[in-house]
Coordinates of C-alpha atoms and ligand atoms in Angstrom, one line a residue:
M1 CA 79.0 112.5 37.3
M2 CA 82.9 112.1 38.4
Y3 CA 82.8 115.7 40.0
K4 CA 79.8 114.0 41.7
T5 CA 81.8 110.8 42.9
I6 CA 85.3 112.9 44.1
F7 CA 82.3 115.1 46.0
K8 CA 81.3 112.4 47.5
C9 CA 84.3 110.5 48.2
R10 CA 85.7 114.1 50.1
Y11 CA 82.6 114.0 52.2
I12 CA 83.4 111.5 53.1
L13 CA 86.9 111.7 54.2
A14 CA 86.0 114.5 55.8
V15 CA 83.3 113.4 58.0
M16 CA 85.5 110.0 58.9
V17 CA 88.1 113.0 59.5
F18 CA 86.0 114.6 62.3
C19 CA 85.2 111.8 63.5
A20 CA 88.6 110.4 64.0
L21 CA 89.2 113.7 65.8
G22 CA 86.5 114.2 68.0
Q23 CA 86.8 110.2 69.1
V24 CA 90.7 111.4 70.4
R25 CA 89.6 114.1 71.7
A26 CA 86.1 112.6 73.2
Q27 CA 86.3 113.3 77.4
K28 CA 87.3 110.7 79.0
T29 CA 84.3 109.3 81.3
S30 CA 85.5 105.8 83.0
F31 CA 88.6 104.1 83.9
Q32 CA 90.0 101.3 81.4
P33 CA 92.8 99.4 83.7
G34 CA 95.9 98.6 81.8
K35 CA 95.4 100.7 78.9
L36 CA 97.0 103.2 77.4
W37 CA 95.7 106.3 79.2
F38 CA 96.7 109.4 76.9
D39 CA 97.0 113.4 78.2
N40 CA 95.8 116.4 76.7
N41 CA 97.9 116.3 74.6
Q42 CA 97.3 112.9 73.6
R43 CA 100.4 111.9 74.8
L44 CA 100.6 108.7 77.0
I45 CA 100.7 109.8 80.4
N46 CA 104.2 108.7 81.7
A47 CA 103.8 108.9 85.8
H48 CA 104.4 105.4 86.9
G49 CA 105.2 104.3 90.6
G50 CA 103.2 107.3 91.4
G51 CA 101.2 109.2 93.9
V52 CA 98.7 111.7 94.0
L53 CA 97.8 115.0 95.9
Y54 CA 94.7 116.3 96.0
H55 CA 94.8 120.6 96.4
E56 CA 92.1 123.2 96.1
G57 CA 89.5 121.4 94.0
K58 CA 92.2 119.9 91.8
Y59 CA 94.6 116.4 91.6
Y60 CA 97.6 116.6 90.3
W61 CA 99.4 112.9 89.6
F62 CA 103.2 112.8 90.5
G63 CA 105.1 109.8 88.8
E64 CA 109.0 108.4 87.5
H65 CA 109.2 109.9 83.6
K66 CA 110.3 106.6 81.8
G67 CA 112.0 105.9 78.8
E68 CA 112.3 103.5 76.0
Q69 CA 115.4 101.8 77.2
S70 CA 116.0 101.9 80.6
N71 CA 114.3 102.8 83.6
A72 CA 116.6 105.0 85.4
A73 CA 116.2 108.7 85.7
W74 CA 116.6 111.1 82.4
V75 CA 113.9 113.5 83.0
G76 CA 112.5 113.4 86.6
V77 CA 109.1 113.5 88.7
T78 CA 106.7 114.3 85.8
C79 CA 103.1 115.7 87.0
Y80 CA 99.7 115.8 85.7
S81 CA 96.5 117.7 86.8
S82 CA 93.3 116.8 86.8
A83 CA 89.5 118.2 88.3
D84 CA 87.6 114.7 87.3
L85 CA 90.0 111.6 87.4
Y86 CA 89.3 110.4 83.9
N87 CA 91.3 113.3 82.4
W88 CA 95.0 114.5 83.4
E89 CA 96.8 117.4 81.6
D90 CA 100.4 117.5 81.3
E91 CA 101.9 119.8 83.9
G92 CA 105.1 119.4 82.4
V93 CA 109.0 118.2 84.9
A94 CA 108.0 118.8 88.7
L95 CA 111.5 118.1 89.7
A96 CA 114.2 117.8 87.3
V97 CA 117.1 115.7 87.2
S98 CA 120.0 117.2 87.2
K99 CA 123.3 117.8 84.9
D100 CA 125.7 118.3 87.4
E101 CA 127.7 115.2 88.4
D102 CA 128.3 115.8 91.5
S103 CA 123.7 116.1 92.0
P104 CA 122.5 113.0 93.9
I105 CA 120.2 113.6 91.4
V106 CA 121.8 113.4 88.3
E107 CA 121.1 111.7 85.1
G108 CA 121.0 108.7 85.1
S109 CA 120.3 108.5 88.8
T110 CA 117.2 105.9 89.8
I111 CA 114.4 108.1 91.3
E112 CA 111.2 105.5 92.1
R113 CA 107.9 106.0 93.3
P114 CA 107.6 109.9 94.1
K115 CA 104.8 111.5 96.4
V116 CA 103.8 114.6 97.6
I117 CA 102.1 115.5 100.6
Y118 CA 101.2 119.6 101.8
N119 CA 102.0 121.4 104.4
E120 CA 99.6 123.5 106.0
E121 CA 101.6 125.7 108.5
T122 CA 104.7 126.1 106.0
E123 CA 102.3 126.2 102.7
K124 CA 105.3 124.3 100.9
F125 CA 105.0 121.0 99.0
V126 CA 106.9 118.5 100.1
M127 CA 108.2 115.5 97.6
Y128 CA 109.6 112.6 98.9
F129 CA 110.6 109.7 96.7
H130 CA 113.0 107.2 96.2
L131 CA 116.8 107.4 95.7
E132 CA 119.4 105.4 94.2
L133 CA 122.7 106.7 93.4
K134 CA 123.9 106.3 90.3
G135 CA 126.0 103.6 89.2
R136 CA 125.6 101.9 92.4
G137 CA 122.3 99.6 91.5
Y138 CA 120.2 99.6 94.2
E139 CA 122.4 99.6 97.3
A140 CA 122.3 103.6 98.5
A141 CA 118.7 102.9 99.2
H142 CA 118.0 106.7 99.9
V143 CA 115.2 108.7 100.3
G144 CA 115.2 111.8 98.4
I145 CA 112.9 115.3 99.4
A146 CA 112.1 118.5 97.2
T147 CA 109.6 121.5 98.0
S148 CA 108.3 123.4 96.1
D149 CA 105.9 126.8 96.6
N150 CA 102.9 125.0 93.9
P151 CA 101.4 122.2 93.9
A152 CA 102.9 121.0 89.9
G153 CA 106.3 122.5 90.7
P154 CA 109.0 123.7 90.2
Y155 CA 110.6 120.9 93.4
Q156 CA 113.7 122.1 94.6
F157 CA 115.9 119.4 95.6
I158 CA 116.5 119.4 99.0
K159 CA 118.6 116.5 100.4
N160 CA 118.9 112.8 100.6
G161 CA 119.9 110.1 102.5
R162 CA 119.3 107.2 104.6
V163 CA 116.6 107.0 107.3
N164 CA 116.9 107.7 111.5
S165 CA 120.7 107.3 112.1
G166 CA 121.0 106.1 115.4
K167 CA 117.6 105.5 116.1
W168 CA 115.8 102.8 117.0
P169 CA 112.4 101.6 116.4
S170 CA 110.2 101.8 119.4
N171 CA 108.7 98.3 118.9
M172 CA 112.1 96.8 119.1
T173 CA 112.8 95.0 123.0
E174 CA 115.8 96.1 125.1
G175 CA 117.3 92.5 123.7
Q176 CA 116.5 93.3 120.4
R177 CA 119.0 96.4 120.3
T178 CA 121.4 95.1 122.0
S179 CA 122.1 91.5 120.6
T180 CA 125.6 91.7 119.3
D181 CA 125.6 89.2 116.4
K182 CA 126.4 90.5 112.8
P183 CA 125.4 89.6 109.3
D184 CA 128.5 87.4 108.7
D185 CA 127.7 85.0 111.5
Y186 CA 124.6 83.4 109.2
E187 CA 124.3 82.5 105.7
W188 CA 121.5 84.3 104.1
W189 CA 118.0 82.8 103.4
T190 CA 118.5 79.9 106.3
K191 CA 116.4 79.6 109.5
E192 CA 118.8 81.1 111.9
W193 CA 119.3 84.5 109.4
M194 CA 115.5 84.5 109.1
N195 CA 115.4 84.7 113.3
A196 CA 118.0 86.8 113.4
I197 CA 116.4 89.1 110.8
E198 CA 113.0 89.4 112.6
N199 CA 115.2 90.5 115.7
G200 CA 116.8 93.1 114.0
L201 CA 119.7 91.8 112.7
F202 CA 119.9 94.8 109.4
V203 CA 118.9 97.2 112.3
R204 CA 121.9 96.9 113.8
R205 CA 123.6 96.6 110.7
D206 CA 122.5 100.0 109.8
F207 CA 122.0 101.3 113.1
K208 CA 124.4 104.4 112.7
A209 CA 124.4 105.5 108.8
G210 CA 121.1 105.2 109.4
Q211 CA 117.9 102.9 107.6
M212 CA 117.8 101.9 103.9
S213 CA 114.5 103.8 102.8
R214 CA 113.6 102.2 99.4
D215 CA 110.0 101.9 97.9
M216 CA 107.5 104.8 99.8
T217 CA 104.8 106.2 100.3
L218 CA 103.7 109.5 102.2
F219 CA 100.9 109.1 104.6
V220 CA 98.9 112.7 106.1
D221 CA 97.2 111.6 109.4
D222 CA 94.0 113.5 110.4
D223 CA 96.0 115.5 113.2
H224 CA 98.2 116.9 110.2
K225 CA 101.0 114.9 111.5
A226 CA 102.5 112.8 108.2
Y227 CA 104.4 109.4 107.8
H228 CA 106.9 108.2 105.9
I229 CA 106.5 104.8 105.4
Y230 CA 109.0 102.4 102.8
S231 CA 110.8 99.5 102.5
S232 CA 114.0 98.5 104.8
E233 CA 115.9 96.0 105.8
D234 CA 117.2 95.3 102.2
N235 CA 113.6 94.9 101.6
L236 CA 112.6 93.0 104.5
T237 CA 110.8 95.0 106.8
L238 CA 108.7 98.0 106.3
H239 CA 109.0 101.0 108.6
I240 CA 106.8 103.7 109.1
A241 CA 108.5 106.4 110.2
E242 CA 107.1 109.7 111.9
L243 CA 107.9 113.6 110.3
T244 CA 108.7 117.0 111.8
E245 CA 106.1 119.8 111.9
D246 CA 107.7 120.7 108.4
Y247 CA 107.3 117.6 107.0
L248 CA 111.0 117.8 105.8
D249 CA 112.6 115.6 108.5
Y250 CA 112.0 112.7 110.9
T251 CA 111.5 112.8 114.6
G252 CA 113.5 109.8 115.0
K253 CA 110.0 107.8 116.1
Y254 CA 109.3 104.9 114.4
I255 CA 108.2 101.3 113.6
R256 CA 109.1 97.5 111.8
I257 CA 106.5 95.9 110.6
E258 CA 106.1 92.5 109.7
P259 CA 110.2 92.0 109.7
G260 CA 111.2 89.4 107.6
G261 CA 107.7 89.7 105.7
H262 CA 109.1 91.1 102.7
N263 CA 106.9 93.5 101.6
E264 CA 107.4 96.7 99.1
A265 CA 105.3 98.9 97.5
P266 CA 103.0 100.1 100.5
A267 CA 100.0 102.3 99.7
I268 CA 97.9 103.6 102.7
F269 CA 94.2 104.6 103.5
K270 CA 92.3 104.9 106.6
K271 CA 88.4 104.2 107.0
D272 CA 86.5 104.7 110.0
G273 CA 89.1 105.3 112.1
R274 CA 91.6 102.1 110.8
Y275 CA 94.6 102.4 108.8
F276 CA 94.1 99.9 106.2
M277 CA 97.6 99.0 103.8
I278 CA 98.2 97.3 100.9
T279 CA 101.7 95.5 99.6
S280 CA 102.9 93.4 97.4
G281 CA 105.7 91.4 97.8
C282 CA 109.6 91.3 96.5
T283 CA 110.0 89.8 93.3
G284 CA 111.6 93.1 91.2
W285 CA 109.2 94.0 88.0
D286 CA 107.2 90.8 88.0
P287 CA 103.7 90.9 90.1
N288 CA 103.0 89.0 92.8
A289 CA 100.3 88.6 95.4
A290 CA 99.3 91.9 97.5
R291 CA 98.8 91.8 101.0
L292 CA 96.0 93.5 103.5
L293 CA 97.4 95.3 106.6
T294 CA 95.2 97.2 108.9
A295 CA 96.2 99.2 112.3
D296 CA 94.0 101.1 114.8
H297 CA 97.2 103.0 115.5
I298 CA 99.0 104.2 112.4
L299 CA 102.4 103.7 114.7
G300 CA 100.4 100.6 116.8
Q301 CA 99.8 97.1 116.1
W302 CA 99.6 95.8 112.5
T303 CA 97.4 92.7 111.4
L304 CA 98.3 90.7 108.3
H305 CA 95.2 89.7 106.5
P306 CA 95.1 87.5 103.3
N307 CA 95.8 88.9 99.6
P308 CA 92.7 91.5 98.9
C309 CA 92.5 90.7 95.4
V310 CA 89.9 88.1 94.6
G311 CA 88.8 86.5 91.3
K312 CA 90.9 86.3 88.1
D313 CA 94.9 86.7 88.3
A314 CA 94.3 87.8 92.3
E315 CA 97.5 86.1 93.1
L316 CA 99.3 88.3 90.9
T317 CA 97.3 91.6 91.6
F318 CA 96.0 91.7 87.9
H319 CA 99.5 91.7 86.2
S320 CA 100.5 94.9 89.0
Q321 CA 101.9 96.5 91.3
G322 CA 100.5 98.6 94.2
T323 CA 102.0 102.1 94.3
F324 CA 99.2 104.6 96.0
I325 CA 95.3 104.7 97.0
L326 CA 93.7 107.5 96.2
P327 CA 91.0 108.9 98.3
V328 CA 88.1 110.7 96.3
A329 CA 87.6 114.1 97.0
G330 CA 84.0 114.7 97.6
K331 CA 82.7 111.1 98.2
N332 CA 82.4 109.0 101.5
D333 CA 84.8 105.7 101.6
A334 CA 86.1 106.4 98.1
F335 CA 89.3 104.7 97.4
I336 CA 91.0 103.6 94.3
F337 CA 94.2 101.6 94.4
M338 CA 96.9 102.4 91.7
A339 CA 99.2 100.1 90.4
D340 CA 101.9 99.6 87.9
R341 CA 101.8 96.7 85.4
W342 CA 105.9 97.3 84.6
R343 CA 107.5 96.4 81.1
P344 CA 110.8 96.3 82.3
E345 CA 112.0 95.7 78.6
N346 CA 110.1 99.3 77.1
P347 CA 109.8 100.8 80.9
I348 CA 107.6 103.9 78.9
D349 CA 105.1 100.9 78.0
G350 CA 104.4 100.4 81.2
R351 CA 100.5 100.6 82.2
Y352 CA 98.6 101.7 85.2
V353 CA 95.8 99.7 86.7
W354 CA 93.4 101.8 88.7
L355 CA 90.4 99.6 90.7
P356 CA 88.1 101.1 93.5
I357 CA 88.5 98.9 97.1
L358 CA 84.9 97.2 97.6
F359 CA 84.1 96.8 100.9
E360 CA 82.9 92.9 101.2
D361 CA 82.2 90.9 104.4
G362 CA 84.2 93.4 106.1
M363 CA 87.0 93.9 104.7
H364 CA 88.5 95.6 101.7
I365 CA 88.7 93.6 98.3
L366 CA 90.1 94.6 95.1
Q367 CA 88.8 92.6 91.9
W368 CA 89.5 93.4 88.5
S369 CA 87.1 95.5 86.2
N370 CA 87.9 96.2 82.4
Q371 CA 86.6 99.8 82.9
W372 CA 84.7 101.5 85.9
D373 CA 83.7 105.1 86.8
L374 CA 83.4 107.0 90.2
S375 CA 79.5 105.9 90.1
V376 CA 81.5 102.8 91.5
F377 CA 81.5 104.0 95.2
D378 CA 77.6 106.1 95.4
Q379 CA 76.3 103.2 96.6
L380 CA 78.7 103.2 99.2
D381 CA 77.5 107.2 100.0
Ligands
DGJ1 C1 110.0 96.9 92.5 C2 109.9 98.0 92.9 O1 108.6 97.7 93.9 C3 110.1 99.0 91.9 O2 109.4 100.5 92.6 C4 111.2 98.5 91.1 O3 112.1 99.2 92.4 C5 111.5 97.7 91.2 N1 111.3 96.4 92.1 C6 113.2 97.3 90.6 O4 113.4 95.9 90.4

């Protein structure tokens, strides 16, 4: 009798363990925004402020490695790969921080929002990221550039700095370029100061040293020209700068968008020849309402539209901040809005909010979904 009971218990235990393992190992078939997301090793995906590159049938997700204590970079940029966007394999560290105190990417510097694009001519993978120098808070406002021969890396750090020094944005008038007022002439946040900002006060201030570059993304257009889109002018104005053919430098051509509009977290996609950009406002790690901008030419006139989010918590972008818009390979007009739910008190616990971009009444919208899969796009095919 006793043996029978022990045997029964063991059997039940074995079944339970088997089921639990099956559960853990089960392939994911949907997105669950805001929920814990594990990689193939059952470890939490650690790729915040990320972006995705699609190359030869595989997606590569790059992001900031975060620890429990600080938002600074102690590891570097991580990479995960996937064939289906739901299940991700850990590819390790794509760009490692340096131990050398003289390196701009030394341990303890700040590396945010890495994005990777592929240059078909040079066959190089090119990574851009927001770099803040160790011990200097957010004042450096640099872009960092690294390259690799392989999508998952390792990436070699090439250079860092401000952007487009000695160049004027093409949509700044002669009067704005030659104005002689100085930042010290104004009290911050007054109407006059805001007016001066809109008229290029900080562009002139940073003309020689180069323009500030913080939150950022990259975009490769159909003609293979690439663009760096970044929050500049103390986060008050977005810039879009054209890159050279090898994607390693700037051509000097750039525009300002929404001067004084306070846009961060730019993410962009192109549909039917039109450019759509979703940004956030500037409230540190706290979420705020997203904004939508459209343009017919990437370096043309951009128009601001209302918040693309609808429904509960729309005014807080569902408690998240955008980082990238991912075009789904093989599907028409299928775009995923990737966002971060930051947890600055325990950065590693930041969550990923991925939502499909839907189309309603001629405009793109984002609405919350606890769980969804790529079939939502089939109705658009
Ligand atoms: C908001 C930005 O979008 C983040 O990437 C990060 O820089 C935080 N600000 C820092 O406060």
